[in-house]
Coordinates of C-alpha atoms in Angstrom, one line a residue:
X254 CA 19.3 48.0 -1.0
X255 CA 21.7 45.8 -2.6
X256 CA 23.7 42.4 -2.4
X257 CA 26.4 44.6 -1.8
X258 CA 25.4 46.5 1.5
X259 CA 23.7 43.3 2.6
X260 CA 27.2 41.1 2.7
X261 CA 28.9 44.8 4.3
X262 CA 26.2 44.4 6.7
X263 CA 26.1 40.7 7.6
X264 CA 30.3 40.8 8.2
X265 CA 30.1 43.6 10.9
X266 CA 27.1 42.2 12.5
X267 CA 29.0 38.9 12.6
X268 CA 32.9 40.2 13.2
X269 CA 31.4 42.7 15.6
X270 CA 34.8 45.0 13.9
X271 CA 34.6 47.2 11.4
X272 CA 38.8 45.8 10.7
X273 CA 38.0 42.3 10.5
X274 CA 34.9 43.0 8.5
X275 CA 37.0 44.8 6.1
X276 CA 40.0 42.0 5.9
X277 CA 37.0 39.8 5.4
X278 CA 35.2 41.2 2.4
X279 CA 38.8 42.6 1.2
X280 CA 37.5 46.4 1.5
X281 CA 39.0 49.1 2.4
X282 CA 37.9 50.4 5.9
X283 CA 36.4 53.7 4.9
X284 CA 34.4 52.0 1.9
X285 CA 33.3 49.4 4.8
X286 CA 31.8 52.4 6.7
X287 CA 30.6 54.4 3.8
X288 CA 28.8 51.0 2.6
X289 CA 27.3 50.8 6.2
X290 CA 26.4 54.8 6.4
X291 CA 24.6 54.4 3.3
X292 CA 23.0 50.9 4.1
X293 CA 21.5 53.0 7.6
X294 CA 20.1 56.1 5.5
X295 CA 18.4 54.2 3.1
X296 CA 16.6 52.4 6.4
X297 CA 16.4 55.4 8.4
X298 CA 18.1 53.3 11.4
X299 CA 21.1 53.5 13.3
X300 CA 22.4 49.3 12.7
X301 CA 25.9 50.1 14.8
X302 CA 27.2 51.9 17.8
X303 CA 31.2 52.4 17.7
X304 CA 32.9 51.4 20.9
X305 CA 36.4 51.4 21.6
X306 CA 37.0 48.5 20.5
X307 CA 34.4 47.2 17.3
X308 CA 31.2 47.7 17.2
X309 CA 28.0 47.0 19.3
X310 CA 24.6 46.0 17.7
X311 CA 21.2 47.9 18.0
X312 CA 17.9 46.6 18.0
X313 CA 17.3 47.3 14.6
X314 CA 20.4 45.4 13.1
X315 CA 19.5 42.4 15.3
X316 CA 16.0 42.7 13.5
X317 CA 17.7 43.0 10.0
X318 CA 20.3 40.1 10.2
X319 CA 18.3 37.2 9.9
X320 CA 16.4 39.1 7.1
X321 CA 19.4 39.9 4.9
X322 CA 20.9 36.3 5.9
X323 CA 18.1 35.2 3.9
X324 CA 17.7 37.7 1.0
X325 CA 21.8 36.7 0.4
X326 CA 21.4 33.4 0.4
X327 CA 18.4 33.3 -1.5
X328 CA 20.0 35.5 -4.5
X329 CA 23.4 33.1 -4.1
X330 CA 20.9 30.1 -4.7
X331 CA 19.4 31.9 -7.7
X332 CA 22.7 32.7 -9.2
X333 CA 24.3 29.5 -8.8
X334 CA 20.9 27.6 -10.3
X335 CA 21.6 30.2 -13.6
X336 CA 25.2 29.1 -13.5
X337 CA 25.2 25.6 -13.4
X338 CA 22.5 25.9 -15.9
X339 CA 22.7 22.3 -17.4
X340 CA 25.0 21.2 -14.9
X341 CA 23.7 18.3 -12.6
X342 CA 23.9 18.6 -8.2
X343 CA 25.5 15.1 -7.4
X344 CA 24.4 13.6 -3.8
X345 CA 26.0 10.6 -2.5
X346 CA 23.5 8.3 -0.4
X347 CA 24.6 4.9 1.9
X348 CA 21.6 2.7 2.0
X349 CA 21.4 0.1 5.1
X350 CA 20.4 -3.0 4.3
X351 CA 17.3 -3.1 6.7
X352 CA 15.9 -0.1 4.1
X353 CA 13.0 -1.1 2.1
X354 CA 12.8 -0.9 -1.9
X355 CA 9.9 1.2 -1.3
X356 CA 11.1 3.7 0.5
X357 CA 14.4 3.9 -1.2
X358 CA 11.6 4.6 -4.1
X359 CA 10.1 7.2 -1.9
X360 CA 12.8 9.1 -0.7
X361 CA 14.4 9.3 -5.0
X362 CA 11.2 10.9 -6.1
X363 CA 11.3 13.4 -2.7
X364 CA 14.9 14.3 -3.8
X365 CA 14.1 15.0 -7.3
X366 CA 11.2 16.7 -6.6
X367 CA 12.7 19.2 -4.4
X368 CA 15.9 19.7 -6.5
X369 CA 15.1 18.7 -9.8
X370 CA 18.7 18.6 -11.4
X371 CA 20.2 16.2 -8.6
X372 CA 22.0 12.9 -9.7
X373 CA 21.6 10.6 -6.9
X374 CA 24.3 7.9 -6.2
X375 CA 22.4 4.9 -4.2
X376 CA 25.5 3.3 -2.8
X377 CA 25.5 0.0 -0.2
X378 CA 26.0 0.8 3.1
X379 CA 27.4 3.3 6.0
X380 CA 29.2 5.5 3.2
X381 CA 27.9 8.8 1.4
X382 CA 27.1 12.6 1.9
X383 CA 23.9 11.0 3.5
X384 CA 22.6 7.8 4.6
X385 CA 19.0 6.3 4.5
X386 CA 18.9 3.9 8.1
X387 CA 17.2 3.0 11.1
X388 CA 17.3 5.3 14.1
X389 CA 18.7 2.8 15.7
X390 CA 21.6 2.2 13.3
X391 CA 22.7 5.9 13.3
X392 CA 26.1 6.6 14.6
X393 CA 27.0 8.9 17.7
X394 CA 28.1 12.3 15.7
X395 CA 25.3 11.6 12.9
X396 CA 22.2 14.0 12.7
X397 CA 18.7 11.8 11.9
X398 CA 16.1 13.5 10.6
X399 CA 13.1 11.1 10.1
X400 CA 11.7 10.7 6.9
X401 CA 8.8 8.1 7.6
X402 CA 7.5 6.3 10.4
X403 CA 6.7 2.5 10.1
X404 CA 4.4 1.1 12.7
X405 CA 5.4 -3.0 14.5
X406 CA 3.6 -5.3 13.4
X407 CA 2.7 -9.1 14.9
X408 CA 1.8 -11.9 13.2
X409 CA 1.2 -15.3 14.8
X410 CA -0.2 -18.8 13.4
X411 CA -3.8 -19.2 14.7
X412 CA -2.6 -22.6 16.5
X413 CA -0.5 -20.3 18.2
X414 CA -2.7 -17.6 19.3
X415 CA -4.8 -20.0 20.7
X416 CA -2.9 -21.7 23.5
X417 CA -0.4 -21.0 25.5
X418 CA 2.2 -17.9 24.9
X419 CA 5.2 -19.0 22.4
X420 CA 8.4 -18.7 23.1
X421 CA 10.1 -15.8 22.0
X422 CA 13.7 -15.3 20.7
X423 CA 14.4 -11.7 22.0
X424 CA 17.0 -9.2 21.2
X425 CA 17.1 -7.1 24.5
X426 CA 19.2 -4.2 23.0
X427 CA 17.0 -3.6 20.0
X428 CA 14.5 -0.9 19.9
X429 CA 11.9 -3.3 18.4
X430 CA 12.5 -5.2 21.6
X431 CA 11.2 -2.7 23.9
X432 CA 8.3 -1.5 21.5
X433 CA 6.9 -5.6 21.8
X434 CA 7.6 -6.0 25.2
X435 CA 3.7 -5.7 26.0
X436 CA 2.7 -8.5 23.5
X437 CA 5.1 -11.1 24.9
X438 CA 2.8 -11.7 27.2
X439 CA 3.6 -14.6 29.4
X440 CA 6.8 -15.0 27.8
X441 CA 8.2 -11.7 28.2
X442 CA 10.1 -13.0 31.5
X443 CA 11.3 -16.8 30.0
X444 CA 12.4 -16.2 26.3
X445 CA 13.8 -19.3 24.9
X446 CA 16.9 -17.4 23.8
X447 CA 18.4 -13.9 23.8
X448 CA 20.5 -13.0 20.3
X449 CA 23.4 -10.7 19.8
X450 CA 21.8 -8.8 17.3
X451 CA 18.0 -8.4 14.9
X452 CA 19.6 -10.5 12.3
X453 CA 20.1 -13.3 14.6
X454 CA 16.6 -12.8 16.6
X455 CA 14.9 -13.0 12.8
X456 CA 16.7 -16.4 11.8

């Protein structure tokens, strides 16, 4: 089995036409079919039923797809790492300002680690390939994928602890908000002022 019979395979599993699948791999249609015949003897299984029009999928080639999706993609990988050879991956990456040094650290050495000839470019703010934000600063059409988890803390002067509840300066929309909520205590119902935004609650 060969790179070859795999890509025949995965464009008639995915153009469900033996034409297309042809126009797509710029084969002629007979070598499409011959590459298919000879993928299904060396398996022993039947991958494709002809209908009138294209092709339905057995069992077996919905068994086998995933498997040579992976084998393909795994050999492209290798072949590209060979040809690149000395040639360095660039990623662009837009760092929020609420991102700590620390994890900026973190997330360099994760990156290198997993692909070792990557040139980062830390750039300031919402621009990039990637970003590294707060869940709650990610836009509508982004995906997040957490990297870390930081837990809240609360701190409070001992003075303050000690009598009555202080007053809070809240910022209702903010997740960190709604995480505190239970140690307002008294003062979750009267804060002395509701800001616009975290910056704003923090000053």
């Amino acid at each position: 089995m060969d790179s070859r019979q795999l890509n025949a395979f995965i464009a008639v599993f995915e153009e469900r036409n033996i034409t297309a699948a042809a126009q797509r791999l710029h084969l002629s249609q007979p070598a499409l079919s011959g590459t298919i015949k000879s993928l299904e003897s060396l398996l022993g299984a039947q991958l494709f039923e002809r209908q009138a029009r294209g092709v339905a999928v057995t069992d077996e080639a919905r068994i086998l797809y995933p498997q040579a999706r992976r084998l393909v993609a795994q050999t492209e990988s290798m072949a590209r790492q060979f040809r690149q050879d000395a040639r360095l991956a660039e990623l662009r990456i837009g760092v929020e300002g609420e991102i700590a040094g620390a994890h900026v650290r973190a997330f360099v050495a994760r990156a290198r680690q997993a692909v070792p000839n990557l040139l980062l470019h830390l750039l300031e703010g919402c621009v990039g390939d990637a970003r590294l934000a707060t869940e709650d600063e990610r836009c509508e059409d982004e995906l997040f994928v957490p990297l870390w988890d930081d837990p809240y803390a609360i701190a409070l002067p001992v003075e303050a602890a000690e009598t009555a509840a202080p007053q809070w300066i809240v910022c209702p929309d903010h997740p960190s908000h709604q995480r505190l909520l239970p140690y307002y205590g008294a003062a979750a119902g009267a804060p002395a002022a509701q800001a616009g935004s975290l910056r704003l609650a923090l000053e």
